[in-house]
């Protein structure tokens, strides 16, 4: 396993990748991607038992499903730098006929991507189906999923959340990215969701929190703790507090960069705050 300094370098390079992908095509979602950089780094570099020799069946390995698919830049960067496909393919982000579309899809056959996730609110249902399939196959591996906090305003989530506990699906870890922002403003302004911990617990989940989801060690420790809670009769929810745009000072603490690309000057500023570590593509 890489040490914490190597992991920090990995995360820094991923932030550079995010900025460069979105800038090149003047399109994409840098804010949420930057905020989840530490999560993806921890998941793919430390916590998850996964196989870069990608097979859609996913037997004998942990699975990950990205529900809030608009944060594809961080997903693609981490998949590439974890060995799923060549890093230089990041150059094709959002281009016509690219495998790296703005929202991940499956028909292009991009290794690592298991569902199309352009429409929000569906990832929980798919992850639960995969988790139950593993139980039927006597596969003791875990299914991980990631969801935006604003995404929980979609009603389908709550049907799935109720279903998971009602059917004792205890081999799933659903992480909620709590950055308090969505495309039209803060989640409190658009539609307050109240106490999510109490809500998930009322639906029968085992809930834990990561206080600082942009502290890499906290994320690693939190996901490892979540793993120890699986297999005990309840689905596991991780409430992860992050800052949208983390690592680029002018993008932080605002919804303005949810789906906006930096211009040339802004790109240079952002890259200067995240020095090249593993080599640009």
PDB file of C-alpha atoms in Angstrom:
ATOM      1  CA  UNK A   1       0.000   0.000   0.000  1.00  0.00           C
ATOM      2  CA  UNK A   2       1.317   3.491  -0.811  1.00  0.00           C
ATOM      3  CA  UNK A   3       2.303   5.603   2.200  1.00  0.00           C
ATOM      4  CA  UNK A   4       0.426   8.783   3.056  1.00  0.00           C
ATOM      5  CA  UNK A   5       2.867  11.040   1.208  1.00  0.00           C
ATOM      6  CA  UNK A   6       2.530   8.978  -1.963  1.00  0.00           C
ATOM      7  CA  UNK A   7      -1.231   9.100  -1.599  1.00  0.00           C
ATOM      8  CA  UNK A   8      -1.156  12.871  -1.166  1.00  0.00           C
ATOM      9  CA  UNK A   9       0.897  13.144  -4.359  1.00  0.00           C
ATOM     10  CA  UNK A  10      -1.648  10.941  -6.115  1.00  0.00           C
ATOM     11  CA  UNK A  11      -4.508  13.190  -4.971  1.00  0.00           C
ATOM     12  CA  UNK A  12      -2.664  16.339  -6.029  1.00  0.00           C
ATOM     13  CA  UNK A  13      -2.098  14.939  -9.506  1.00  0.00           C
ATOM     14  CA  UNK A  14      -5.760  13.955  -9.729  1.00  0.00           C
ATOM     15  CA  UNK A  15      -6.767  17.554  -8.974  1.00  0.00           C
ATOM     16  CA  UNK A  16      -4.532  18.701 -11.816  1.00  0.00           C
ATOM     17  CA  UNK A  17      -6.169  16.156 -14.098  1.00  0.00           C
ATOM     18  CA  UNK A  18      -9.631  17.421 -13.154  1.00  0.00           C
ATOM     19  CA  UNK A  19      -8.763  21.020 -13.929  1.00  0.00           C
ATOM     20  CA  UNK A  20      -7.070  20.193 -17.212  1.00  0.00           C
ATOM     21  CA  UNK A  21      -9.840  17.896 -18.461  1.00  0.00           C
ATOM     22  CA  UNK A  22     -12.581  20.442 -17.848  1.00  0.00           C
ATOM     23  CA  UNK A  23     -10.558  23.403 -19.127  1.00  0.00           C
ATOM     24  CA  UNK A  24      -9.628  21.748 -22.432  1.00  0.00           C
ATOM     25  CA  UNK A  25     -13.242  21.330 -23.550  1.00  0.00           C
ATOM     26  CA  UNK A  26     -14.637  24.289 -21.577  1.00  0.00           C
ATOM     27  CA  UNK A  27     -17.201  21.922 -20.105  1.00  0.00           C
ATOM     28  CA  UNK A  28     -17.646  19.691 -17.082  1.00  0.00           C
ATOM     29  CA  UNK A  29     -18.029  19.647 -13.326  1.00  0.00           C
ATOM     30  CA  UNK A  30     -14.861  20.545 -11.402  1.00  0.00           C
ATOM     31  CA  UNK A  31     -16.399  21.512  -8.033  1.00  0.00           C
ATOM     32  CA  UNK A  32     -17.732  18.174  -6.832  1.00  0.00           C
ATOM     33  CA  UNK A  33     -14.845  16.341  -8.485  1.00  0.00           C
ATOM     34  CA  UNK A  34     -12.265  18.305  -6.503  1.00  0.00           C
ATOM     35  CA  UNK A  35     -14.255  17.803  -3.323  1.00  0.00           C
ATOM     36  CA  UNK A  36     -14.227  14.015  -3.724  1.00  0.00           C
ATOM     37  CA  UNK A  37     -10.572  13.611  -4.712  1.00  0.00           C
ATOM     38  CA  UNK A  38      -9.563  12.240  -1.329  1.00  0.00           C
ATOM     39  CA  UNK A  39     -12.464   9.782  -1.313  1.00  0.00           C
ATOM     40  CA  UNK A  40     -11.577   8.300  -4.699  1.00  0.00           C
ATOM     41  CA  UNK A  41      -7.884   8.188  -3.809  1.00  0.00           C
ATOM     42  CA  UNK A  42      -8.599   6.338  -0.560  1.00  0.00           C
ATOM     43  CA  UNK A  43     -11.090   3.973  -2.183  1.00  0.00           C
ATOM     44  CA  UNK A  44      -9.044   2.893  -5.187  1.00  0.00           C
ATOM     45  CA  UNK A  45      -5.542   3.123  -3.718  1.00  0.00           C
ATOM     46  CA  UNK A  46      -6.146   1.682  -0.250  1.00  0.00           C
ATOM     47  CA  UNK A  47      -9.566   0.392   0.756  1.00  0.00           C
ATOM     48  CA  UNK A  48     -11.272  -1.414  -2.097  1.00  0.00           C
ATOM     49  CA  UNK A  49     -10.351  -4.925  -3.231  1.00  0.00           C
ATOM     50  CA  UNK A  50     -10.638  -4.404  -6.975  1.00  0.00           C
ATOM     51  CA  UNK A  51      -9.220  -5.808 -10.187  1.00  0.00           C
ATOM     52  CA  UNK A  52      -7.896  -3.589 -12.982  1.00  0.00           C
ATOM     53  CA  UNK A  53      -8.390  -6.515 -15.361  1.00  0.00           C
ATOM     54  CA  UNK A  54     -11.955  -5.303 -15.654  1.00  0.00           C
ATOM     55  CA  UNK A  55     -14.862  -7.702 -15.943  1.00  0.00           C
ATOM     56  CA  UNK A  56     -18.479  -6.558 -15.764  1.00  0.00           C
ATOM     57  CA  UNK A  57     -19.460  -9.620 -13.715  1.00  0.00           C
ATOM     58  CA  UNK A  58     -17.273  -8.349 -10.875  1.00  0.00           C
ATOM     59  CA  UNK A  59     -17.092 -11.728  -9.157  1.00  0.00           C
ATOM     60  CA  UNK A  60     -14.612 -12.104  -6.317  1.00  0.00           C
ATOM     61  CA  UNK A  61     -13.938  -8.384  -5.918  1.00  0.00           C
ATOM     62  CA  UNK A  62     -15.420  -5.253  -4.366  1.00  0.00           C
ATOM     63  CA  UNK A  63     -17.552  -3.110  -6.659  1.00  0.00           C
ATOM     64  CA  UNK A  64     -18.046   0.642  -6.884  1.00  0.00           C
ATOM     65  CA  UNK A  65     -20.981   2.543  -8.340  1.00  0.00           C
ATOM     66  CA  UNK A  66     -20.869   6.296  -8.917  1.00  0.00           C
ATOM     67  CA  UNK A  67     -24.395   7.645  -8.609  1.00  0.00           C
ATOM     68  CA  UNK A  68     -23.656  11.375  -8.991  1.00  0.00           C
ATOM     69  CA  UNK A  69     -22.136  10.789 -12.406  1.00  0.00           C
ATOM     70  CA  UNK A  70     -21.453  14.421 -13.257  1.00  0.00           C
ATOM     71  CA  UNK A  71     -18.236  14.251 -11.199  1.00  0.00           C
ATOM     72  CA  UNK A  72     -16.770  12.050 -13.919  1.00  0.00           C
ATOM     73  CA  UNK A  73     -13.456  13.985 -14.148  1.00  0.00           C
ATOM     74  CA  UNK A  74     -12.268  12.673 -10.770  1.00  0.00           C
ATOM     75  CA  UNK A  75     -13.603   9.190 -11.556  1.00  0.00           C
ATOM     76  CA  UNK A  76     -11.779   9.012 -14.894  1.00  0.00           C
ATOM     77  CA  UNK A  77      -8.531  10.358 -13.467  1.00  0.00           C
ATOM     78  CA  UNK A  78      -8.440   7.860 -10.607  1.00  0.00           C
ATOM     79  CA  UNK A  79      -9.438   4.939 -12.829  1.00  0.00           C
ATOM     80  CA  UNK A  80      -6.693   5.796 -15.314  1.00  0.00           C
ATOM     81  CA  UNK A  81      -4.019   6.366 -12.669  1.00  0.00           C
ATOM     82  CA  UNK A  82      -5.057   3.147 -10.920  1.00  0.00           C
ATOM     83  CA  UNK A  83      -4.372   1.191 -14.117  1.00  0.00           C
ATOM     84  CA  UNK A  84      -7.782   0.677 -15.737  1.00  0.00           C
ATOM     85  CA  UNK A  85      -6.908   2.453 -18.994  1.00  0.00           C
ATOM     86  CA  UNK A  86      -4.056   4.612 -20.345  1.00  0.00           C
ATOM     87  CA  UNK A  87      -3.624   7.948 -18.584  1.00  0.00           C
ATOM     88  CA  UNK A  88      -3.204   9.791 -21.888  1.00  0.00           C
ATOM     89  CA  UNK A  89      -6.812   8.864 -22.759  1.00  0.00           C
ATOM     90  CA  UNK A  90      -7.809  11.656 -20.351  1.00  0.00           C
ATOM     91  CA  UNK A  91      -7.021  13.926 -23.306  1.00  0.00           C
ATOM     92  CA  UNK A  92     -10.264  12.744 -24.904  1.00  0.00           C
ATOM     93  CA  UNK A  93     -12.608  13.869 -22.104  1.00  0.00           C
ATOM     94  CA  UNK A  94     -16.019  14.927 -23.467  1.00  0.00           C
ATOM     95  CA  UNK A  95     -14.899  14.712 -27.106  1.00  0.00           C
ATOM     96  CA  UNK A  96     -17.125  13.166 -29.791  1.00  0.00           C
ATOM     97  CA  UNK A  97     -16.647   9.374 -29.979  1.00  0.00           C
ATOM     98  CA  UNK A  98     -14.607   9.378 -26.748  1.00  0.00           C
ATOM     99  CA  UNK A  99     -15.054   6.659 -24.148  1.00  0.00           C
ATOM    100  CA  UNK A 100     -14.833   9.431 -21.532  1.00  0.00           C
ATOM    101  CA  UNK A 101     -18.199  11.116 -21.867  1.00  0.00           C
ATOM    102  CA  UNK A 102     -19.391  13.912 -19.589  1.00  0.00           C
ATOM    103  CA  UNK A 103     -21.450  11.416 -17.646  1.00  0.00           C
ATOM    104  CA  UNK A 104     -20.110   7.854 -17.474  1.00  0.00           C
ATOM    105  CA  UNK A 105     -21.798   5.359 -19.761  1.00  0.00           C
ATOM    106  CA  UNK A 106     -21.286   1.678 -20.436  1.00  0.00           C
ATOM    107  CA  UNK A 107     -21.764   1.289 -24.166  1.00  0.00           C
ATOM    108  CA  UNK A 108     -18.311   2.758 -24.887  1.00  0.00           C
ATOM    109  CA  UNK A 109     -16.811  -0.106 -22.876  1.00  0.00           C
ATOM    110  CA  UNK A 110     -14.627   2.019 -20.606  1.00  0.00           C
ATOM    111  CA  UNK A 111     -12.959  -0.259 -18.026  1.00  0.00           C
ATOM    112  CA  UNK A 112     -14.074   0.510 -14.482  1.00  0.00           C
ATOM    113  CA  UNK A 113     -17.486   1.932 -15.360  1.00  0.00           C
ATOM    114  CA  UNK A 114     -20.349  -0.395 -14.404  1.00  0.00           C
ATOM    115  CA  UNK A 115     -23.424   1.830 -14.895  1.00  0.00           C
ATOM    116  CA  UNK A 116     -24.487   4.899 -16.804  1.00  0.00           C
ATOM    117  CA  UNK A 117     -25.056   7.613 -14.234  1.00  0.00           C
ATOM    118  CA  UNK A 118     -26.182  10.745 -15.999  1.00  0.00           C
ATOM    119  CA  UNK A 119     -29.589  10.765 -14.318  1.00  0.00           C
ATOM    120  CA  UNK A 120     -29.307  11.333 -10.582  1.00  0.00           C
ATOM    121  CA  UNK A 121     -30.866   9.186  -7.886  1.00  0.00           C
ATOM    122  CA  UNK A 122     -30.434   5.758  -9.462  1.00  0.00           C
ATOM    123  CA  UNK A 123     -27.079   4.553  -8.187  1.00  0.00           C
ATOM    124  CA  UNK A 124     -28.402   3.318  -4.856  1.00  0.00           C
ATOM    125  CA  UNK A 125     -30.854   0.962  -6.542  1.00  0.00           C
ATOM    126  CA  UNK A 126     -28.189  -0.466  -8.850  1.00  0.00           C
ATOM    127  CA  UNK A 127     -25.687  -0.892  -6.013  1.00  0.00           C
ATOM    128  CA  UNK A 128     -28.272  -2.751  -3.956  1.00  0.00           C
ATOM    129  CA  UNK A 129     -28.974  -5.116  -6.845  1.00  0.00           C
ATOM    130  CA  UNK A 130     -25.262  -5.870  -7.115  1.00  0.00           C
ATOM    131  CA  UNK A 131     -24.972  -6.354  -3.354  1.00  0.00           C
ATOM    132  CA  UNK A 132     -27.849  -8.830  -3.286  1.00  0.00           C
ATOM    133  CA  UNK A 133     -26.364 -10.667  -6.257  1.00  0.00           C
ATOM    134  CA  UNK A 134     -23.120 -11.104  -4.320  1.00  0.00           C
ATOM    135  CA  UNK A 135     -25.076 -12.627  -1.461  1.00  0.00           C
ATOM    136  CA  UNK A 136     -26.804 -15.032  -3.844  1.00  0.00           C
ATOM    137  CA  UNK A 137     -23.411 -15.974  -5.284  1.00  0.00           C
ATOM    138  CA  UNK A 138     -21.896 -16.484  -1.803  1.00  0.00           C
ATOM    139  CA  UNK A 139     -19.417 -13.723  -2.653  1.00  0.00           C
ATOM    140  CA  UNK A 140     -18.367 -11.987   0.574  1.00  0.00           C
ATOM    141  CA  UNK A 141     -17.051  -8.844  -1.123  1.00  0.00           C
ATOM    142  CA  UNK A 142     -18.478  -5.372  -0.571  1.00  0.00           C
ATOM    143  CA  UNK A 143     -20.347  -2.956  -2.805  1.00  0.00           C
ATOM    144  CA  UNK A 144     -19.445   0.741  -2.438  1.00  0.00           C
ATOM    145  CA  UNK A 145     -21.441   3.658  -3.814  1.00  0.00           C
ATOM    146  CA  UNK A 146     -21.153   7.443  -3.802  1.00  0.00           C
ATOM    147  CA  UNK A 147     -24.029   9.930  -3.809  1.00  0.00           C
ATOM    148  CA  UNK A 148     -24.315  13.700  -3.726  1.00  0.00           C
ATOM    149  CA  UNK A 149     -26.212  15.355  -0.894  1.00  0.00           C
ATOM    150  CA  UNK A 150     -28.375  17.312  -3.325  1.00  0.00           C
ATOM    151  CA  UNK A 151     -28.978  14.049  -5.153  1.00  0.00           C
ATOM    152  CA  UNK A 152     -30.856  12.753  -2.109  1.00  0.00           C
ATOM    153  CA  UNK A 153     -33.665  15.126  -3.037  1.00  0.00           C
ATOM    154  CA  UNK A 154     -34.576  12.499  -5.638  1.00  0.00           C
ATOM    155  CA  UNK A 155     -37.317  10.291  -4.228  1.00  0.00           C
ATOM    156  CA  UNK A 156     -36.065   7.018  -5.682  1.00  0.00           C
ATOM    157  CA  UNK A 157     -33.184   7.099  -3.206  1.00  0.00           C
ATOM    158  CA  UNK A 158     -35.498   6.787  -0.240  1.00  0.00           C
ATOM    159  CA  UNK A 159     -37.370   3.820  -1.649  1.00  0.00           C
ATOM    160  CA  UNK A 160     -34.002   2.106  -2.138  1.00  0.00           C
ATOM    161  CA  UNK A 161     -32.790   3.148   1.321  1.00  0.00           C
ATOM    162  CA  UNK A 162     -35.922   1.643   2.867  1.00  0.00           C
ATOM    163  CA  UNK A 163     -35.538  -1.509   0.749  1.00  0.00           C
ATOM    164  CA  UNK A 164     -31.908  -2.013   1.807  1.00  0.00           C
ATOM    165  CA  UNK A 165     -32.649  -2.135   5.511  1.00  0.00           C
ATOM    166  CA  UNK A 166     -35.869  -4.068   5.034  1.00  0.00           C
ATOM    167  CA  UNK A 167     -33.927  -6.799   3.257  1.00  0.00           C
ATOM    168  CA  UNK A 168     -30.849  -6.742   5.506  1.00  0.00           C
ATOM    169  CA  UNK A 169     -28.492  -5.821   2.673  1.00  0.00           C
ATOM    170  CA  UNK A 170     -25.465  -5.538   4.929  1.00  0.00           C
ATOM    171  CA  UNK A 171     -22.706  -5.801   2.300  1.00  0.00           C
ATOM    172  CA  UNK A 172     -23.099  -2.244   1.000  1.00  0.00           C
ATOM    173  CA  UNK A 173     -21.372   0.988   2.053  1.00  0.00           C
ATOM    174  CA  UNK A 174     -23.095   4.074   0.656  1.00  0.00           C
ATOM    175  CA  UNK A 175     -21.120   7.298   1.068  1.00  0.00           C
ATOM    176  CA  UNK A 176     -22.892  10.659   0.913  1.00  0.00           C
ATOM    177  CA  UNK A 177     -20.810  13.627  -0.229  1.00  0.00           C
ATOM    178  CA  UNK A 178     -21.996  16.376   2.111  1.00  0.00           C
ATOM    179  CA  UNK A 179     -20.682  19.560   0.515  1.00  0.00           C
ATOM    180  CA  UNK A 180     -23.886  21.539   1.021  1.00  0.00           C
ATOM    181  CA  UNK A 181     -23.931  22.733  -2.592  1.00  0.00           C
ATOM    182  CA  UNK A 182     -25.828  21.876  -5.756  1.00  0.00           C
ATOM    183  CA  UNK A 183     -26.202  23.408  -9.186  1.00  0.00           C
ATOM    184  CA  UNK A 184     -28.734  26.079  -8.183  1.00  0.00           C
ATOM    185  CA  UNK A 185     -27.237  27.056  -4.829  1.00  0.00           C
ATOM    186  CA  UNK A 186     -26.808  25.615  -1.370  1.00  0.00           C
ATOM    187  CA  UNK A 187     -28.816  22.541  -0.460  1.00  0.00           C
ATOM    188  CA  UNK A 188     -30.313  24.523   2.416  1.00  0.00           C
ATOM    189  CA  UNK A 189     -31.623  27.105  -0.046  1.00  0.00           C
ATOM    190  CA  UNK A 190     -32.858  24.715  -2.732  1.00  0.00           C
ATOM    191  CA  UNK A 191     -34.420  22.070  -0.483  1.00  0.00           C
ATOM    192  CA  UNK A 192     -33.281  21.552   3.121  1.00  0.00           C
ATOM    193  CA  UNK A 193     -32.873  17.886   3.963  1.00  0.00           C
ATOM    194  CA  UNK A 194     -32.671  18.192   7.725  1.00  0.00           C
ATOM    195  CA  UNK A 195     -30.782  15.665   9.800  1.00  0.00           C
ATOM    196  CA  UNK A 196     -29.564  13.018   7.354  1.00  0.00           C
ATOM    197  CA  UNK A 197     -28.030  10.918  10.110  1.00  0.00           C
ATOM    198  CA  UNK A 198     -31.397  10.690  11.858  1.00  0.00           C
ATOM    199  CA  UNK A 199     -33.151   9.980   8.558  1.00  0.00           C
ATOM    200  CA  UNK A 200     -30.874   7.081   7.599  1.00  0.00           C
ATOM    201  CA  UNK A 201     -31.047   5.676  11.117  1.00  0.00           C
ATOM    202  CA  UNK A 202     -34.848   5.897  11.055  1.00  0.00           C
ATOM    203  CA  UNK A 203     -34.743   3.871   7.826  1.00  0.00           C
ATOM    204  CA  UNK A 204     -32.713   1.190   9.604  1.00  0.00           C
ATOM    205  CA  UNK A 205     -29.149   1.938   8.496  1.00  0.00           C
ATOM    206  CA  UNK A 206     -25.915   1.920  10.497  1.00  0.00           C
ATOM    207  CA  UNK A 207     -24.638   5.477  10.068  1.00  0.00           C
ATOM    208  CA  UNK A 208     -21.178   6.912  10.672  1.00  0.00           C
ATOM    209  CA  UNK A 209     -19.588  10.242   9.849  1.00  0.00           C
ATOM    210  CA  UNK A 210     -16.279  11.458   8.444  1.00  0.00           C
ATOM    211  CA  UNK A 211     -15.763  14.907   9.898  1.00  0.00           C
ATOM    212  CA  UNK A 212     -13.329  16.103   7.225  1.00  0.00           C
ATOM    213  CA  UNK A 213     -13.726  14.298   3.925  1.00  0.00           C
ATOM    214  CA  UNK A 214     -10.823  16.276   2.484  1.00  0.00           C
ATOM    215  CA  UNK A 215      -8.391  14.893   5.051  1.00  0.00           C
ATOM    216  CA  UNK A 216      -7.021  11.831   3.313  1.00  0.00           C
ATOM    217  CA  UNK A 217      -6.139   9.958   6.495  1.00  0.00           C
ATOM    218  CA  UNK A 218      -9.595  10.586   7.942  1.00  0.00           C
ATOM    219  CA  UNK A 219     -11.203   9.230   4.786  1.00  0.00           C
ATOM    220  CA  UNK A 220      -9.022   6.115   4.796  1.00  0.00           C
ATOM    221  CA  UNK A 221      -9.722   5.478   8.467  1.00  0.00           C
ATOM    222  CA  UNK A 222     -13.429   6.167   8.017  1.00  0.00           C
ATOM    223  CA  UNK A 223     -13.856   3.775   5.095  1.00  0.00           C
ATOM    224  CA  UNK A 224     -11.903   1.083   6.925  1.00  0.00           C
ATOM    225  CA  UNK A 225     -14.185   1.543   9.931  1.00  0.00           C
ATOM    226  CA  UNK A 226     -17.234   1.326   7.664  1.00  0.00           C
ATOM    227  CA  UNK A 227     -15.926  -1.967   6.301  1.00  0.00           C
ATOM    228  CA  UNK A 228     -15.815  -3.447   9.819  1.00  0.00           C
ATOM    229  CA  UNK A 229     -19.511  -2.625  10.210  1.00  0.00           C
ATOM    230  CA  UNK A 230     -20.625  -4.686   7.209  1.00  0.00           C
ATOM    231  CA  UNK A 231     -22.056  -8.165   7.640  1.00  0.00           C
ATOM    232  CA  UNK A 232     -23.974  -7.295  10.787  1.00  0.00           C
ATOM    233  CA  UNK A 233     -27.510  -7.127   9.448  1.00  0.00           C
ATOM    234  CA  UNK A 234     -27.667  -3.468   8.447  1.00  0.00           C
ATOM    235  CA  UNK A 235     -26.578  -1.472   5.381  1.00  0.00           C
ATOM    236  CA  UNK A 236     -23.857   1.074   6.179  1.00  0.00           C
ATOM    237  CA  UNK A 237     -24.014   4.795   5.394  1.00  0.00           C
ATOM    238  CA  UNK A 238     -21.005   7.106   5.586  1.00  0.00           C
ATOM    239  CA  UNK A 239     -21.804  10.816   5.847  1.00  0.00           C
ATOM    240  CA  UNK A 240     -18.680  12.525   4.507  1.00  0.00           C
ATOM    241  CA  UNK A 241     -18.281  16.273   4.968  1.00  0.00           C
ATOM    242  CA  UNK A 242     -16.371  17.854   2.083  1.00  0.00           C
ATOM    243  CA  UNK A 243     -15.754  21.265   0.543  1.00  0.00           C
ATOM    244  CA  UNK A 244     -16.809  21.730  -3.065  1.00  0.00           C
ATOM    245  CA  UNK A 245     -13.798  22.812  -5.127  1.00  0.00           C
ATOM    246  CA  UNK A 246     -11.335  21.678  -2.467  1.00  0.00           C
ATOM    247  CA  UNK A 247      -7.699  22.430  -3.284  1.00  0.00           C
ATOM    248  CA  UNK A 248      -8.375  25.394  -5.570  1.00  0.00           C
ATOM    249  CA  UNK A 249      -8.995  28.426  -3.394  1.00  0.00           C
ATOM    250  CA  UNK A 250     -11.275  30.411  -5.704  1.00  0.00           C
ATOM    251  CA  UNK A 251     -13.515  27.383  -6.317  1.00  0.00           C
ATOM    252  CA  UNK A 252     -14.089  26.492  -2.668  1.00  0.00           C
ATOM    253  CA  UNK A 253     -17.231  27.057  -0.570  1.00  0.00           C
ATOM    254  CA  UNK A 254     -19.476  28.008  -3.491  1.00  0.00           C
ATOM    255  CA  UNK A 255     -21.853  26.313  -5.908  1.00  0.00           C
ATOM    256  CA  UNK A 256     -20.556  28.552  -8.732  1.00  0.00           C
ATOM    257  CA  UNK A 257     -18.078  25.880  -9.875  1.00  0.00           C
ATOM    258  CA  UNK A 258     -20.516  22.986  -9.826  1.00  0.00           C
ATOM    259  CA  UNK A 259     -20.557  22.909 -13.624  1.00  0.00           C
ATOM    260  CA  UNK A 260     -18.232  25.646 -14.874  1.00  0.00           C
ATOM    261  CA  UNK A 261     -14.833  25.397 -16.535  1.00  0.00           C
ATOM    262  CA  UNK A 262     -11.868  27.612 -15.606  1.00  0.00           C
ATOM    263  CA  UNK A 263     -10.489  30.016 -18.202  1.00  0.00           C
ATOM    264  CA  UNK A 264      -6.784  30.068 -19.115  1.00  0.00           C
ATOM    265  CA  UNK A 265      -5.764  32.345 -16.258  1.00  0.00           C
ATOM    266  CA  UNK A 266      -7.863  30.465 -13.721  1.00  0.00           C
ATOM    267  CA  UNK A 267      -6.399  27.173 -14.895  1.00  0.00           C
ATOM    268  CA  UNK A 268      -2.872  28.416 -14.285  1.00  0.00           C
ATOM    269  CA  UNK A 269      -3.836  29.620 -10.813  1.00  0.00           C
ATOM    270  CA  UNK A 270      -5.408  26.288  -9.964  1.00  0.00           C
ATOM    271  CA  UNK A 271      -2.471  24.291 -11.300  1.00  0.00           C
ATOM    272  CA  UNK A 272      -0.016  26.453  -9.358  1.00  0.00           C
ATOM    273  CA  UNK A 273      -1.837  25.426  -6.174  1.00  0.00           C
ATOM    274  CA  UNK A 274      -1.514  21.744  -7.148  1.00  0.00           C
ATOM    275  CA  UNK A 275       2.043  21.118  -8.395  1.00  0.00           C
ATOM    276  CA  UNK A 276       2.680  18.272 -10.816  1.00  0.00           C
ATOM    277  CA  UNK A 277       3.610  15.116  -8.913  1.00  0.00           C
ATOM    278  CA  UNK A 278       3.080  11.991 -11.017  1.00  0.00           C
ATOM    279  CA  UNK A 279       3.392  13.593 -14.441  1.00  0.00           C
ATOM    280  CA  UNK A 280       0.704  15.288 -16.531  1.00  0.00           C
ATOM    281  CA  UNK A 281      -0.932  13.355 -19.333  1.00  0.00           C
TER     282      UNK A 281
END
